[in-house]
Short mmCIF file of C-alpha atoms in Angstrom, two decimals:
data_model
loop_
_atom_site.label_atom_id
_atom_site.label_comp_id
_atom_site.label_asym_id
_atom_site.label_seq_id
_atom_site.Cartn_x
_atom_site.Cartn_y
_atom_site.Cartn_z
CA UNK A 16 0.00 0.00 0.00
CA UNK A 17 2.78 2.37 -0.61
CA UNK A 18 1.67 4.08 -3.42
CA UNK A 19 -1.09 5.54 -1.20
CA UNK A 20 1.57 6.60 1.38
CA UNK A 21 3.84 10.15 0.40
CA UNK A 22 6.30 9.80 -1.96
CA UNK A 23 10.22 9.64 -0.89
CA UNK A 24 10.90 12.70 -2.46
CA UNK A 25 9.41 16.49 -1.63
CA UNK A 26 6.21 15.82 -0.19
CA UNK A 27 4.50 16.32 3.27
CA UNK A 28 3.58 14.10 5.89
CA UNK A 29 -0.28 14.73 5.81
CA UNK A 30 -0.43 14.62 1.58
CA UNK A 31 -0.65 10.97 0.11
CA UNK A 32 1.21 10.10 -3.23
CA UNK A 33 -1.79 10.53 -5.52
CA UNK A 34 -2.21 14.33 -4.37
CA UNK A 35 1.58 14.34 -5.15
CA UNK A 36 1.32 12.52 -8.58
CA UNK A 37 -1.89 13.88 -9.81
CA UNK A 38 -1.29 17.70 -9.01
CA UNK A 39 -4.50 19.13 -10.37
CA UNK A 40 -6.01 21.66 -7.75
CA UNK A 41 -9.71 21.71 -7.94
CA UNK A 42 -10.13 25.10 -6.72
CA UNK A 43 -6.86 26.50 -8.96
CA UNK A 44 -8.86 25.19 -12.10
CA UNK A 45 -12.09 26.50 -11.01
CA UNK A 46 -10.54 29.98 -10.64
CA UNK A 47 -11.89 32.71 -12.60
CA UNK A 48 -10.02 36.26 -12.26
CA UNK A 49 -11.88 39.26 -12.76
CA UNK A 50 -10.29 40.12 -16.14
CA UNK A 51 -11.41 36.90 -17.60
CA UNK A 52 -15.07 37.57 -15.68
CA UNK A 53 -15.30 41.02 -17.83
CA UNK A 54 -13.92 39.37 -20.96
CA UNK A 55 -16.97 36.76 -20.66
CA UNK A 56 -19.69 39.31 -19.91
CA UNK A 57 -18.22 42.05 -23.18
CA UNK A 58 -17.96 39.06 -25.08
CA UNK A 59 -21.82 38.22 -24.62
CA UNK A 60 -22.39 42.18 -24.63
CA UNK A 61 -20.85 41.26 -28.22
CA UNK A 62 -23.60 38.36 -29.03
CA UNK A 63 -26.13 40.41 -28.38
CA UNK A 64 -24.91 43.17 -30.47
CA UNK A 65 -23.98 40.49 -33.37
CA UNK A 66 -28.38 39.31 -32.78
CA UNK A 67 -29.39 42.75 -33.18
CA UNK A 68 -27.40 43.70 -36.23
CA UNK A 69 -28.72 40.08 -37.46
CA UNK A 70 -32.48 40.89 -36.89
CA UNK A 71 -31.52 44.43 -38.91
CA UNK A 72 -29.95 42.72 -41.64
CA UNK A 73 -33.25 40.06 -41.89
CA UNK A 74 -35.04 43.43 -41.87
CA UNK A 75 -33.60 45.48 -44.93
CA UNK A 76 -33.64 42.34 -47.10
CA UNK A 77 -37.16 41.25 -46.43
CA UNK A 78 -38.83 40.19 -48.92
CA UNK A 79 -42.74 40.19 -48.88
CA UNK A 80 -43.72 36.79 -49.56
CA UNK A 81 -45.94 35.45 -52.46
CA UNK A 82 -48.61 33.62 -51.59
CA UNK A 83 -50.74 30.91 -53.25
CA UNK A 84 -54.41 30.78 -54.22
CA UNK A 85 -55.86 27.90 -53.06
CA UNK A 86 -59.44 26.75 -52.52
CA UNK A 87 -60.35 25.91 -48.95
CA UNK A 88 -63.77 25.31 -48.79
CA UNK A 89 -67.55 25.53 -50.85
CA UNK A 90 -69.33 28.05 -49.55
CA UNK A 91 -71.98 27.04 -47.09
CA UNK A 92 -69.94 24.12 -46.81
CA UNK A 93 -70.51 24.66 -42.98
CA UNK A 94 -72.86 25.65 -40.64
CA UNK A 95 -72.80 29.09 -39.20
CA UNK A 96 -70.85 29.20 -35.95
CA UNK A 97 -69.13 25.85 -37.39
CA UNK A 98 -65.32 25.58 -38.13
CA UNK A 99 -63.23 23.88 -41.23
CA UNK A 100 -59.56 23.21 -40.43
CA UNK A 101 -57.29 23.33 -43.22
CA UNK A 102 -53.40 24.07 -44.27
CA UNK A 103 -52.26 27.28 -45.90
CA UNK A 104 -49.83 28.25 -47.65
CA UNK A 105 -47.73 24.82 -47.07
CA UNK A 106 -48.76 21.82 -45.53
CA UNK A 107 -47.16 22.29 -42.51
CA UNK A 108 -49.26 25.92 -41.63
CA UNK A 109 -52.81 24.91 -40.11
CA UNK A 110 -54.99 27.07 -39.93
CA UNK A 111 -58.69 27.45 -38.43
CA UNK A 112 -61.59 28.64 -40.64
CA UNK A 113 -64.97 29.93 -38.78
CA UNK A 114 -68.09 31.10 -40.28
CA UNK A 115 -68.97 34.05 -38.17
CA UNK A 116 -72.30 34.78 -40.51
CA UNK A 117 -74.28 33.52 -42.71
CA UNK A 118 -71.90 35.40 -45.26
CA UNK A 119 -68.90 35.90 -42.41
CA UNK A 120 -66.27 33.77 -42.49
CA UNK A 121 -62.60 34.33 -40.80
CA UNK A 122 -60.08 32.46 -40.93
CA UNK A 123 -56.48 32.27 -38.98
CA UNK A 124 -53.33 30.20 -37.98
CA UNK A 125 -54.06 27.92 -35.92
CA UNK A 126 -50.67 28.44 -33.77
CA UNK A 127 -50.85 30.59 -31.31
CA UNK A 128 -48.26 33.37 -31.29
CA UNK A 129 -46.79 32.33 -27.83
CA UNK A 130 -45.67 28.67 -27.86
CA UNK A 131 -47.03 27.74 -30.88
CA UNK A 132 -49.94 25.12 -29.78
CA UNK A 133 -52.96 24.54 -31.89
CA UNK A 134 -55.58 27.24 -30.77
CA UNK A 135 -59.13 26.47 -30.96
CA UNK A 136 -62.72 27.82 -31.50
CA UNK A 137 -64.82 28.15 -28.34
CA UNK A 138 -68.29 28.93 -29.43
CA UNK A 139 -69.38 29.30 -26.16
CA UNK A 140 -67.19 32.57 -25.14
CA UNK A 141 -66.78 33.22 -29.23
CA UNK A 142 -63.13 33.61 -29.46
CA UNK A 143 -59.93 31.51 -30.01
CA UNK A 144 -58.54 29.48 -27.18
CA UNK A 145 -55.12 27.95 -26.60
CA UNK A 146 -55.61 25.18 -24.04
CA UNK A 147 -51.57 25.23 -23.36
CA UNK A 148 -51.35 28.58 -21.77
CA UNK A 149 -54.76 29.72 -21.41
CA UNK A 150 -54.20 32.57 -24.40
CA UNK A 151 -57.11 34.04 -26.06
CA UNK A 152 -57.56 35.38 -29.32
CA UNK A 153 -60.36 37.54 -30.76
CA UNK A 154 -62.40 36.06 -33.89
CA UNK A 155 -63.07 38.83 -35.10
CA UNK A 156 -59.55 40.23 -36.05
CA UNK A 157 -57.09 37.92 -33.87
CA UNK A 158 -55.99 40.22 -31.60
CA UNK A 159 -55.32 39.15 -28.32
CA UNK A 160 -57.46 39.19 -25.47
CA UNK A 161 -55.79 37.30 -22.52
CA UNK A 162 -52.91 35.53 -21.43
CA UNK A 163 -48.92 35.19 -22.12
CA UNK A 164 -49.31 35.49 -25.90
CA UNK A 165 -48.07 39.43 -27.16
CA UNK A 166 -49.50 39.21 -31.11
CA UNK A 167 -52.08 38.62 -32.95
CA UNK A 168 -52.61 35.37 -34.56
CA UNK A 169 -51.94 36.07 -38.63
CA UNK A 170 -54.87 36.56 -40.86
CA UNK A 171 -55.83 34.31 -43.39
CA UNK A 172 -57.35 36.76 -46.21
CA UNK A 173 -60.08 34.66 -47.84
CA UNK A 174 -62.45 35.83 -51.07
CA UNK A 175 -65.28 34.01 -52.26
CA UNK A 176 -65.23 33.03 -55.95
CA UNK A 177 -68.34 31.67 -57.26
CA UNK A 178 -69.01 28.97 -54.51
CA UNK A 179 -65.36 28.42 -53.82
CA UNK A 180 -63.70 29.80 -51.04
CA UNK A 181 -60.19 30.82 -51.53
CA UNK A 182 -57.02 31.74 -49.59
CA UNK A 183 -55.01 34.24 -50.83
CA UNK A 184 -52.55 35.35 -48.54
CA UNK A 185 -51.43 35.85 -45.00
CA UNK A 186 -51.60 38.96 -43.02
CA UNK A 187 -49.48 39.43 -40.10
CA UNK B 28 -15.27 60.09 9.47
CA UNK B 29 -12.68 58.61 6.54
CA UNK B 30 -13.21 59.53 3.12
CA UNK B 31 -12.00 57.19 0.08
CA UNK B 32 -8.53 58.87 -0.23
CA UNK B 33 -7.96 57.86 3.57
CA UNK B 34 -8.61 53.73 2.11
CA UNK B 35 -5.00 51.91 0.25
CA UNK B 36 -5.10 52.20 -3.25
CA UNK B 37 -5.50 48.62 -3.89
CA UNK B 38 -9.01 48.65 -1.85
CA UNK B 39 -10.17 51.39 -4.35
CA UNK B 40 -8.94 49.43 -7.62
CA UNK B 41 -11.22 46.83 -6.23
CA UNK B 42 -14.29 48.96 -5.39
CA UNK B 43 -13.44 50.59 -8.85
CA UNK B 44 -13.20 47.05 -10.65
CA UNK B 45 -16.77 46.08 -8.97
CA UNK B 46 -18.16 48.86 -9.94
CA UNK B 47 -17.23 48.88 -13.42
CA UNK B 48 -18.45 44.79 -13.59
CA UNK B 49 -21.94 45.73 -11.85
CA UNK B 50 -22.15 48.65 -14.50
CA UNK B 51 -21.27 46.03 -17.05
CA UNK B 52 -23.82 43.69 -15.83
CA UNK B 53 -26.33 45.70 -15.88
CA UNK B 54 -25.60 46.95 -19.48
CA UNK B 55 -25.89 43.22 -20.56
CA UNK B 56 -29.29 42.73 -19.12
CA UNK B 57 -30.54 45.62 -20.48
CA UNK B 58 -28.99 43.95 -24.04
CA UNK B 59 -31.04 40.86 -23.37
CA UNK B 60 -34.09 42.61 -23.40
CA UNK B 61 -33.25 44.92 -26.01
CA UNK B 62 -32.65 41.39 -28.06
CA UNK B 63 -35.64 40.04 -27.12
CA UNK B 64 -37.84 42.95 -27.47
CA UNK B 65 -36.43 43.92 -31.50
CA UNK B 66 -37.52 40.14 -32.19
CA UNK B 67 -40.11 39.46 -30.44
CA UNK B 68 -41.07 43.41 -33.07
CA UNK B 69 -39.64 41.63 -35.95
CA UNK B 70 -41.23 38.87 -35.59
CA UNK B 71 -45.01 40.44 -35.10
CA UNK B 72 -43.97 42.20 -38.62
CA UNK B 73 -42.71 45.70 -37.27
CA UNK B 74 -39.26 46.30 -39.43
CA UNK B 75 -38.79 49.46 -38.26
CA UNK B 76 -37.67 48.77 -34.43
CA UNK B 77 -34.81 47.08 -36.04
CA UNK B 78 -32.02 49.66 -36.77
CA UNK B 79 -32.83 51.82 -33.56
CA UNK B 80 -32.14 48.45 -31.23
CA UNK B 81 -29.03 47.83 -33.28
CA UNK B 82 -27.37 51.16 -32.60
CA UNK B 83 -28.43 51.23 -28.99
CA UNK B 84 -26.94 47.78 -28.28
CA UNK B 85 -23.72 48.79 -30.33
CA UNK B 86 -23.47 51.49 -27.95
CA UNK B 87 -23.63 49.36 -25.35
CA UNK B 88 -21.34 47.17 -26.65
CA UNK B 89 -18.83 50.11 -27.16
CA UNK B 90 -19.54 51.21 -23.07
CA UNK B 91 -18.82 47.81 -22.44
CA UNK B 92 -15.84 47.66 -23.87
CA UNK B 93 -14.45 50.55 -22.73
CA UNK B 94 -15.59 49.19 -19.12
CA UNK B 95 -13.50 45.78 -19.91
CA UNK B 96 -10.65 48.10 -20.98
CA UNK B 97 -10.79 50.51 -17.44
CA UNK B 98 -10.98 46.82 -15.55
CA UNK B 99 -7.71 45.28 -17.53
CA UNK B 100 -6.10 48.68 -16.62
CA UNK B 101 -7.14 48.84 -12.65
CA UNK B 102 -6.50 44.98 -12.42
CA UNK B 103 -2.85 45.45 -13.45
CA UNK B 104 -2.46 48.23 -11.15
CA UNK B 105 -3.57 46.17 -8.22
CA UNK B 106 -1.88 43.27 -8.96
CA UNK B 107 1.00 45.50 -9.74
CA UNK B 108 1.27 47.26 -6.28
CA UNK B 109 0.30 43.84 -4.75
CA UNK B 110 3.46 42.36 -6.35
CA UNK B 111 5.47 45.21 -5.47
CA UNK B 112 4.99 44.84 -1.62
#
């Protein structure tokens, strides 16, 4: 059991060999001086600088985007106060159609603006409802009337041709 | 009643040095929300918040930087008369 025992040479009488052999200082490594402190808080300073020239670079190029006209429903297709779900303008975006009116209909994404669950259509309060977080959404122009989420849910812009409903683009 | 010239130069680099961190600390928060706030814009379609966030957080960046700079120089000075006793 000598190798647990000090070494012969240098040494103290309280330190066992491994301390001696394996001279790595926990608290040495864990050490952070004030200059290296600073450099990690200017160099996040830095990040968030480099994020907001990023967001203004994402801004001057923006490019409105061209949507697609696609047919989402016959008219009278449902009831009044009834809802179609479809997806607009990829397969991936669902969105929530109501028909406020006998000629009203609205239509909007169906993920909410906060956490991005699937909101849906309480006919009972008439608005929009996330279930996650308790958001609510106003049907008649998305806007938000409760909870964590800060925008509006985007706008589906729908026009009725002949007895076709169609999407044409996204608002918001 | 002592004043701060009465307290050993190396005391005052420090108070100096935590100052200047808590200054930059605070600075970075205020970044954070700045970063969050010009997306959170962005992405609700408002393009214009954009460049007005980006030259108040490069101005941050600058003050912190010239913060980090004033710490480098203090810390050397402490450590320097430390050293030299």
């Amino acid at each position: 059991m000598n190798w647990l025992r000090r070494g012969s040479s240098g040494g103290t009488a309280s330190e066992p060999l491994w301390k001696e052999e394996f001279s790595v200082r926990t608290a040495d490594e864990r050490y952070v001086t004030r200059r290296q402190l600073t450099k990690f808080l200017v160099l996040t300073s830095l990040g968030m600088f480099v994020g907001n020239i990023w967001i203004l670079i994402r801004s001057l190029f923006y490019k409105a985007p061209v949507y697609p006209q696609q047919p989402v429903a016959q008219l009278g297709e449902i009831p009044v106060g009834g809802v179609k779900l479809f997806s607009y303008p990829t397969k991936d975006d669902h969105c929530i159609m109501i028909r406020t009116g006998e000629d009203e209909y609205v239509s909007y994404s169906q993920k909410c603006t906060h956490l991005s669950c699937a909101v849906y259509y309480s006919q009972a309060e008439n608005r929009l409802e996330c279930p996650c977080h308790k958001g609510f959404f106003s049907i008649k122009d998305g806007s938000v009337l409760q909870g964590p989420p800060s925008r509006p849910l985007p706008h589906i812009v729908l026009e009725a041709r002949g007895e076709q409903l169609v999407a044409v683009g996204v608002k918001g | 009643m002592p004043t701060s010239n009465d307290r050993p130069p190396q005391n005052r680099g420090l108070t100096a040095i935590a100052g200047a961190m808590s200054l930059i600390t605070v600075l970075l928060i205020v970044q954070i929300w700045l970063l969050s706030a010009a997306l959170e814009s962005f992405l609700g379609g408002n393009r214009h918040t954009a460049l007005p966030a980006a030259i108040f957080s490069g101005v941050m960046f600058l003050i912190c930087l010239g913060l980090y700079a004033f710490v480098n120089r203090v810390d050397s000075e402490v450590r320097g008369s430390e050293n030299g006793r």
